[in-house]
Amino acid sequence: MKTDKSSTRFSIVTHGFWKYPIVGLIVILFVVIVGFSVGSPFYPTDTIKSTAVKQPGGTIWAVAQELDGTSASQVNKHEYGMKDPAKTLVLKPIQSASWFLSSQQKQALKTYGAASPAQQKTWAANYDTAIQKTIASKGNSGDGGPTPVPTLSKISSLKGNFGPVPILANAVLKLAQKGYLQTYFQGTSPNHVYQYTNIWLYDEPMMLNTAMKKGLTDDQWGMVKERGFFVGPWYLIVPAIAHVKLPQGSTALGFILWNGVIALFFVVIFPLVPGLRSIPKYLGLYKLIYAVDPNEKKESQGAHGTEVH
């Protein structure tokens, strides 16, 4: 005699709930011990002062690019109240520190302000080009290696039609090394006390080199890694895919739209579409919730072994 499969009885999987607090305490104790022995994945925060002290040549170069309109901060000119990076990151900080400036620096600021926008950009572009020539022999940033950083000694020996740009760049360098520049940005950045600081640091080659070394750039899946530690937030893998691999995912609107589509798929489409919603069943995930009654299994096995005449 065969049993009817449709009459199979199921029972809820029994759990030893009393074990859970004990297991939880063991896990907490384990995490605490590992935390004290391994340490926290903490990496010292870069500051404008430390960056300018370590790589003064990189700061001078960044100022030249901010003035000629080729810096990375150009992409932020319509965000965070940024507007023109040349004014926000270079000219306004210098003007605010008039008490600190030498007579030569004050005159350079007046000369630059009196020049036409075209002349200002020409001076800065000439300076930028000259600086890049000093590092041309050090490496090529296009081959995936670290971005070469100009040395201050070579920059100081440059000659050309730079106008007052070198003097202004040195004024920014001194303000940065004194710690004034970061304090100024924190006081003027609207509703984002660290935003101008971060944008300034992004213009520096030191920040890019650190990101590349730590595997934190977009093409290195930096969104799912922690600086100074190899483990990162795994749950950011999905938005990282949208940001790096999908068309226009690196733009603000594209990133939002793609993540919305992915969320729509998992929250609405996946649970409702026949076939897709049956995947957990095919994977046997239901066994984590209920199982066939053991007594039913015994009866079924006995019935299979019995034949009725």
CSV table of C-alpha atoms in Angstrom, one decimal:
chain,number,residue,atom,x,y,z
A,1,MET,CA,0.0,0.0,0.0
A,2,LYS,CA,1.3,3.4,-0.9
A,3,THR,CA,0.8,6.6,1.0
A,4,ASP,CA,-0.8,9.6,-0.5
A,5,LYS,CA,1.9,12.4,-0.6
A,6,SER,CA,-0.7,15.0,-0.4
A,7,SER,CA,-1.6,13.8,3.1
A,8,THR,CA,2.0,14.1,4.4
A,9,ARG,CA,2.0,15.9,7.8
A,10,PHE,CA,4.5,18.6,8.5
A,11,SER,CA,5.7,20.0,11.8
A,12,ILE,CA,7.4,23.2,12.8
A,13,VAL,CA,11.2,22.7,13.3
A,14,THR,CA,11.9,22.8,17.0
A,15,HIS,CA,14.6,25.1,18.3
A,16,GLY,CA,16.5,25.1,21.5
A,17,PHE,CA,15.8,28.7,22.2
A,18,TRP,CA,17.5,28.5,25.6
A,19,LYS,CA,20.8,28.1,23.6
A,20,TYR,CA,20.6,31.5,21.8
A,21,PRO,CA,21.6,33.7,24.7
A,22,ILE,CA,24.5,31.5,25.4
A,23,VAL,CA,25.6,31.5,21.8
A,24,GLY,CA,25.2,35.3,21.7
A,25,LEU,CA,27.4,35.8,24.7
A,26,ILE,CA,30.0,33.5,23.2
A,27,VAL,CA,30.0,35.5,19.9
A,28,ILE,CA,30.2,38.8,21.8
A,29,LEU,CA,33.1,37.5,23.9
A,30,PHE,CA,34.9,36.3,20.7
A,31,VAL,CA,34.4,39.7,18.9
A,32,VAL,CA,35.7,41.6,22.0
A,33,ILE,CA,38.8,39.4,22.2
A,34,VAL,CA,39.5,39.7,18.4
A,35,GLY,CA,38.9,43.5,18.6
A,36,PHE,CA,41.4,44.0,21.4
A,37,SER,CA,44.0,41.7,19.7
A,38,VAL,CA,43.6,42.9,16.1
A,39,GLY,CA,42.6,46.5,16.7
A,40,SER,CA,40.2,48.8,14.9
A,41,PRO,CA,40.3,49.4,11.2
A,42,PHE,CA,41.0,53.1,11.9
A,43,TYR,CA,43.1,55.1,9.5
A,44,PRO,CA,44.3,58.6,10.5
A,45,THR,CA,42.3,61.3,8.8
A,46,ASP,CA,44.1,63.4,6.2
A,47,THR,CA,44.1,67.1,6.9
A,48,ILE,CA,45.0,70.0,4.7
A,49,LYS,CA,47.9,70.8,7.0
A,50,SER,CA,49.4,67.3,7.0
A,51,THR,CA,49.0,67.1,3.2
A,52,ALA,CA,50.6,70.5,2.6
A,53,VAL,CA,53.5,69.7,4.9
A,54,LYS,CA,54.1,66.2,3.4
A,55,GLN,CA,53.7,67.2,-0.3
A,56,PRO,CA,54.1,71.0,-0.7
A,57,GLY,CA,54.7,70.5,-4.4
A,58,GLY,CA,51.4,68.8,-4.8
A,59,THR,CA,49.6,71.7,-3.1
A,60,ILE,CA,51.3,74.3,-5.5
A,61,TRP,CA,50.3,72.1,-8.5
A,62,ALA,CA,46.7,71.8,-7.2
A,63,VAL,CA,46.4,75.6,-6.9
A,64,ALA,CA,47.6,76.1,-10.4
A,65,GLN,CA,45.0,73.7,-11.7
A,66,GLU,CA,42.2,75.3,-9.6
A,67,LEU,CA,43.1,78.6,-11.2
A,68,ASP,CA,43.3,77.3,-14.8
A,69,GLY,CA,40.1,75.3,-14.5
A,70,THR,CA,41.5,71.8,-14.8
A,71,SER,CA,41.3,70.6,-11.2
A,72,ALA,CA,39.1,67.7,-10.0
A,73,SER,CA,37.1,70.2,-8.0
A,74,GLN,CA,35.6,71.6,-11.3
A,75,VAL,CA,33.0,68.8,-11.1
A,76,ASN,CA,31.8,70.2,-7.8
A,77,LYS,CA,31.4,73.8,-9.0
A,78,HIS,CA,27.6,73.5,-9.0
A,79,GLU,CA,27.4,71.6,-5.7
A,80,TYR,CA,27.6,72.5,-2.0
A,81,GLY,CA,27.5,76.2,-2.8
A,82,MET,CA,30.9,75.7,-4.4
A,83,LYS,CA,30.7,77.9,-7.6
A,84,ASP,CA,34.1,78.7,-9.0
A,85,PRO,CA,36.9,76.6,-7.4
A,86,ALA,CA,39.4,79.3,-8.2
A,87,LYS,CA,37.5,81.8,-6.0
A,88,THR,CA,36.3,79.4,-3.3
A,89,LEU,CA,39.5,77.4,-2.8
A,90,VAL,CA,42.2,80.0,-3.6
A,91,LEU,CA,41.3,83.6,-3.9
A,92,LYS,CA,38.7,84.0,-1.0
A,93,PRO,CA,40.9,82.2,1.5
A,94,ILE,CA,43.8,84.5,0.6
A,95,GLN,CA,41.7,87.6,0.8
A,96,SER,CA,40.3,86.5,4.2
A,97,ALA,CA,43.9,86.3,5.6
A,98,SER,CA,45.1,89.7,4.6
A,99,TRP,CA,46.6,90.2,8.0
A,100,PHE,CA,48.9,87.3,7.3
A,101,LEU,CA,50.0,88.3,3.8
A,102,SER,CA,53.3,90.0,3.0
A,103,SER,CA,53.3,93.2,0.9
A,104,GLN,CA,54.5,91.1,-2.1
A,105,GLN,CA,51.5,88.7,-1.7
A,106,LYS,CA,49.1,91.6,-1.4
A,107,GLN,CA,50.4,93.1,-4.6
A,108,ALA,CA,50.2,89.8,-6.4
A,109,LEU,CA,46.5,89.5,-5.3
A,110,LYS,CA,45.8,93.0,-6.7
A,111,THR,CA,47.6,92.2,-10.0
A,112,TYR,CA,45.7,89.0,-10.5
A,113,GLY,CA,42.4,90.6,-9.7
A,114,ALA,CA,43.0,93.5,-12.1
A,115,ALA,CA,43.8,91.1,-15.0
A,116,SER,CA,41.2,89.9,-17.4
A,117,PRO,CA,39.8,86.3,-17.0
A,118,ALA,CA,41.6,85.2,-20.1
A,119,GLN,CA,44.9,86.6,-18.8
A,120,GLN,CA,44.4,84.9,-15.4
A,121,LYS,CA,43.8,81.5,-17.0
A,122,THR,CA,46.8,82.0,-19.3
A,123,TRP,CA,49.1,82.6,-16.4
A,124,ALA,CA,47.7,79.6,-14.5
A,125,ALA,CA,47.8,77.3,-17.5
A,126,ASN,CA,51.4,78.2,-18.2
A,127,TYR,CA,52.4,77.5,-14.6
A,128,ASP,CA,50.4,74.2,-14.7
A,129,THR,CA,52.2,73.1,-17.9
A,130,ALA,CA,55.6,74.0,-16.5
A,131,ILE,CA,55.0,72.1,-13.3
A,132,GLN,CA,53.9,69.0,-15.3
A,133,LYS,CA,57.1,69.1,-17.3
A,134,THR,CA,59.1,68.8,-14.1
A,135,ILE,CA,57.4,65.4,-13.3
A,136,ALA,CA,57.2,64.0,-16.9
A,137,SER,CA,60.3,61.8,-16.3
A,138,LYS,CA,59.0,60.4,-12.9
A,139,GLY,CA,56.3,58.2,-14.3
A,140,ASN,CA,53.0,58.1,-16.1
A,141,SER,CA,49.8,58.3,-14.2
A,142,GLY,CA,48.0,56.7,-17.2
A,143,ASP,CA,49.5,53.3,-16.6
A,144,GLY,CA,47.7,52.7,-13.4
A,145,GLY,CA,50.6,53.7,-11.2
A,146,PRO,CA,50.7,56.4,-8.6
A,147,THR,CA,50.3,60.0,-9.7
A,148,PRO,CA,53.7,61.6,-9.8
A,149,VAL,CA,54.1,64.5,-7.4
A,150,PRO,CA,56.2,67.6,-8.3
A,151,THR,CA,58.9,68.6,-5.8
A,152,LEU,CA,59.0,72.1,-4.4
A,153,SER,CA,62.6,72.7,-5.3
A,154,LYS,CA,62.0,72.1,-9.0
A,155,ILE,CA,58.8,74.3,-8.9
A,156,SER,CA,60.8,77.1,-7.3
A,157,SER,CA,63.3,77.1,-10.1
A,158,LEU,CA,60.7,77.5,-12.9
A,159,LYS,CA,60.8,80.5,-15.2
A,160,GLY,CA,58.0,81.7,-17.5
A,161,ASN,CA,55.0,83.9,-18.1
A,162,PHE,CA,53.3,82.9,-14.9
A,163,GLY,CA,52.2,86.4,-13.7
A,164,PRO,CA,51.4,86.5,-9.9
A,165,VAL,CA,50.2,82.9,-9.8
A,166,PRO,CA,53.4,81.4,-8.2
A,167,ILE,CA,53.1,84.0,-5.4
A,168,LEU,CA,49.5,83.2,-4.8
A,169,ALA,CA,50.1,79.5,-4.8
A,170,ASN,CA,52.8,79.9,-2.2
A,171,ALA,CA,50.5,82.0,-0.1
A,172,VAL,CA,47.9,79.2,-0.2
A,173,LEU,CA,50.7,76.7,0.7
A,174,LYS,CA,51.7,78.7,3.8
A,175,LEU,CA,48.0,79.1,4.9
A,176,ALA,CA,47.6,75.4,4.5
A,177,GLN,CA,50.7,74.5,6.5
A,178,LYS,CA,49.7,76.8,9.3
A,179,GLY,CA,46.3,75.1,9.7
A,180,TYR,CA,44.4,78.2,8.8
A,181,LEU,CA,43.0,77.0,5.5
A,182,GLN,CA,41.1,74.0,6.9
A,183,THR,CA,39.7,76.2,9.7
A,184,TYR,CA,38.6,78.7,7.1
A,185,PHE,CA,36.8,76.0,5.0
A,186,GLN,CA,35.1,74.6,8.1
A,187,GLY,CA,33.7,78.0,8.9
A,188,THR,CA,32.6,78.8,5.3
A,189,SER,CA,31.3,75.5,3.9
A,190,PRO,CA,27.5,75.8,4.1
A,191,ASN,CA,25.9,73.0,6.1
A,192,HIS,CA,28.9,70.7,5.2
A,193,VAL,CA,31.7,71.6,7.6
A,194,TYR,CA,34.0,69.1,6.0
A,195,GLN,CA,32.9,69.4,2.4
A,196,TYR,CA,35.2,72.1,1.2
A,197,THR,CA,38.1,70.4,3.1
A,198,ASN,CA,37.4,67.1,1.3
A,199,ILE,CA,37.1,68.8,-2.1
A,200,TRP,CA,40.4,70.6,-1.6
A,201,LEU,CA,42.0,67.3,-0.7
A,202,TYR,CA,40.6,65.6,-3.8
A,203,ASP,CA,42.6,68.2,-5.9
A,204,GLU,CA,45.8,67.0,-4.3
A,205,PRO,CA,47.8,64.1,-5.9
A,206,MET,CA,48.4,62.7,-2.4
A,207,MET,CA,44.8,61.8,-2.0
A,208,LEU,CA,44.6,60.0,-5.3
A,209,ASN,CA,47.9,58.1,-4.6
A,210,THR,CA,46.5,57.0,-1.2
A,211,ALA,CA,43.3,55.8,-2.8
A,212,MET,CA,45.1,53.8,-5.4
A,213,LYS,CA,47.5,52.3,-2.9
A,214,LYS,CA,44.6,51.3,-0.6
A,215,GLY,CA,42.5,50.0,-3.5
A,216,LEU,CA,39.8,52.6,-2.9
A,217,THR,CA,39.2,54.0,-6.4
A,218,ASP,CA,36.1,53.2,-8.4
A,219,ASP,CA,37.7,50.6,-10.6
A,220,GLN,CA,39.1,49.0,-7.5
A,221,TRP,CA,35.7,48.7,-5.9
A,222,GLY,CA,36.6,51.2,-3.3
A,223,MET,CA,33.0,51.5,-2.1
A,224,VAL,CA,33.1,48.1,-0.5
A,225,LYS,CA,36.5,48.5,1.2
A,226,GLU,CA,37.7,50.4,4.2
A,227,ARG,CA,40.7,52.7,4.1
A,228,GLY,CA,43.6,51.1,6.0
A,229,PHE,CA,41.8,47.7,6.3
A,230,PHE,CA,40.8,45.1,3.7
A,231,VAL,CA,37.3,44.4,5.1
A,232,GLY,CA,34.5,46.8,4.2
A,233,PRO,CA,30.7,47.0,4.2
A,234,TRP,CA,29.7,44.0,2.1
A,235,TYR,CA,26.1,45.3,1.8
A,236,LEU,CA,27.4,48.1,-0.5
A,237,ILE,CA,28.3,45.6,-3.2
A,238,VAL,CA,24.9,46.1,-5.0
A,239,PRO,CA,25.2,50.0,-5.1
A,240,ALA,CA,28.9,49.6,-6.0
A,241,ILE,CA,27.9,47.6,-9.1
A,242,ALA,CA,25.4,50.3,-10.0
A,243,HIS,CA,28.0,52.9,-9.6
A,244,VAL,CA,30.9,51.2,-11.4
A,245,LYS,CA,29.4,48.9,-14.0
A,246,LEU,CA,26.0,50.3,-15.1
A,247,PRO,CA,25.7,53.1,-17.7
A,248,GLN,CA,25.7,56.6,-16.1
A,249,GLY,CA,25.9,54.9,-12.7
A,250,SER,CA,28.8,57.2,-11.7
A,251,THR,CA,26.5,60.3,-12.0
A,252,ALA,CA,24.3,61.4,-9.1
A,253,LEU,CA,21.0,60.9,-11.0
A,254,GLY,CA,22.1,57.6,-12.6
A,255,PHE,CA,23.2,56.2,-9.3
A,256,ILE,CA,19.8,57.0,-7.7
A,257,LEU,CA,17.8,55.6,-10.6
A,258,TRP,CA,19.8,52.4,-10.9
A,259,ASN,CA,19.6,51.7,-7.2
A,260,GLY,CA,15.8,52.4,-7.4
A,261,VAL,CA,15.5,49.9,-10.2
A,262,ILE,CA,17.4,47.3,-8.2
A,263,ALA,CA,15.3,47.9,-5.1
A,264,LEU,CA,12.1,47.6,-7.2
A,265,PHE,CA,13.3,44.2,-8.5
A,266,PHE,CA,14.0,42.7,-5.1
A,267,VAL,CA,11.0,44.3,-3.3
A,268,VAL,CA,8.3,44.0,-5.9
A,269,ILE,CA,9.1,42.0,-8.9
A,270,PHE,CA,11.1,39.1,-7.3
A,271,PRO,CA,8.3,38.2,-4.8
A,272,LEU,CA,5.5,38.4,-7.5
A,273,VAL,CA,6.8,36.9,-10.7
A,274,PRO,CA,6.1,33.1,-11.0
A,275,GLY,CA,9.3,31.2,-11.2
A,276,LEU,CA,11.4,33.8,-9.6
A,277,ARG,CA,9.4,33.6,-6.4
A,278,SER,CA,9.8,29.8,-6.4
A,279,ILE,CA,13.6,30.0,-6.2
A,280,PRO,CA,13.7,29.7,-2.4
A,281,LYS,CA,11.6,26.6,-2.7
A,282,TYR,CA,13.9,25.0,-5.2
A,283,LEU,CA,16.9,25.9,-2.9
A,284,GLY,CA,15.2,24.1,-0.1
A,285,LEU,CA,15.1,27.1,2.2
A,286,TYR,CA,11.7,26.0,3.6
A,287,LYS,CA,13.6,23.4,5.5
A,288,LEU,CA,14.8,26.1,7.8
A,289,ILE,CA,11.2,26.7,8.9
A,290,TYR,CA,9.3,23.4,8.8
A,291,ALA,CA,10.1,19.7,8.2
A,292,VAL,CA,8.2,16.4,7.6
A,293,ASP,CA,6.9,14.9,10.8
A,294,PRO,CA,9.3,12.2,11.9
A,295,ASN,CA,6.4,9.9,12.9
A,296,GLU,CA,4.9,10.4,9.4
A,297,LYS,CA,8.2,9.3,7.9
A,298,LYS,CA,8.2,6.1,9.9
A,299,GLU,CA,4.6,5.3,8.9
A,300,SER,CA,5.4,6.1,5.3
A,301,GLN,CA,8.4,3.7,5.3
A,302,GLY,CA,6.3,1.0,7.0
A,303,ALA,CA,3.5,1.4,4.5
A,304,HIS,CA,5.9,1.1,1.5
A,305,GLY,CA,7.1,-2.2,2.9
A,306,THR,CA,3.5,-3.6,3.3
A,307,GLU,CA,1.5,-5.1,0.4
A,308,VAL,CA,-2.2,-5.7,0.7
A,309,HIS,CA,-3.7,-8.7,-1.2
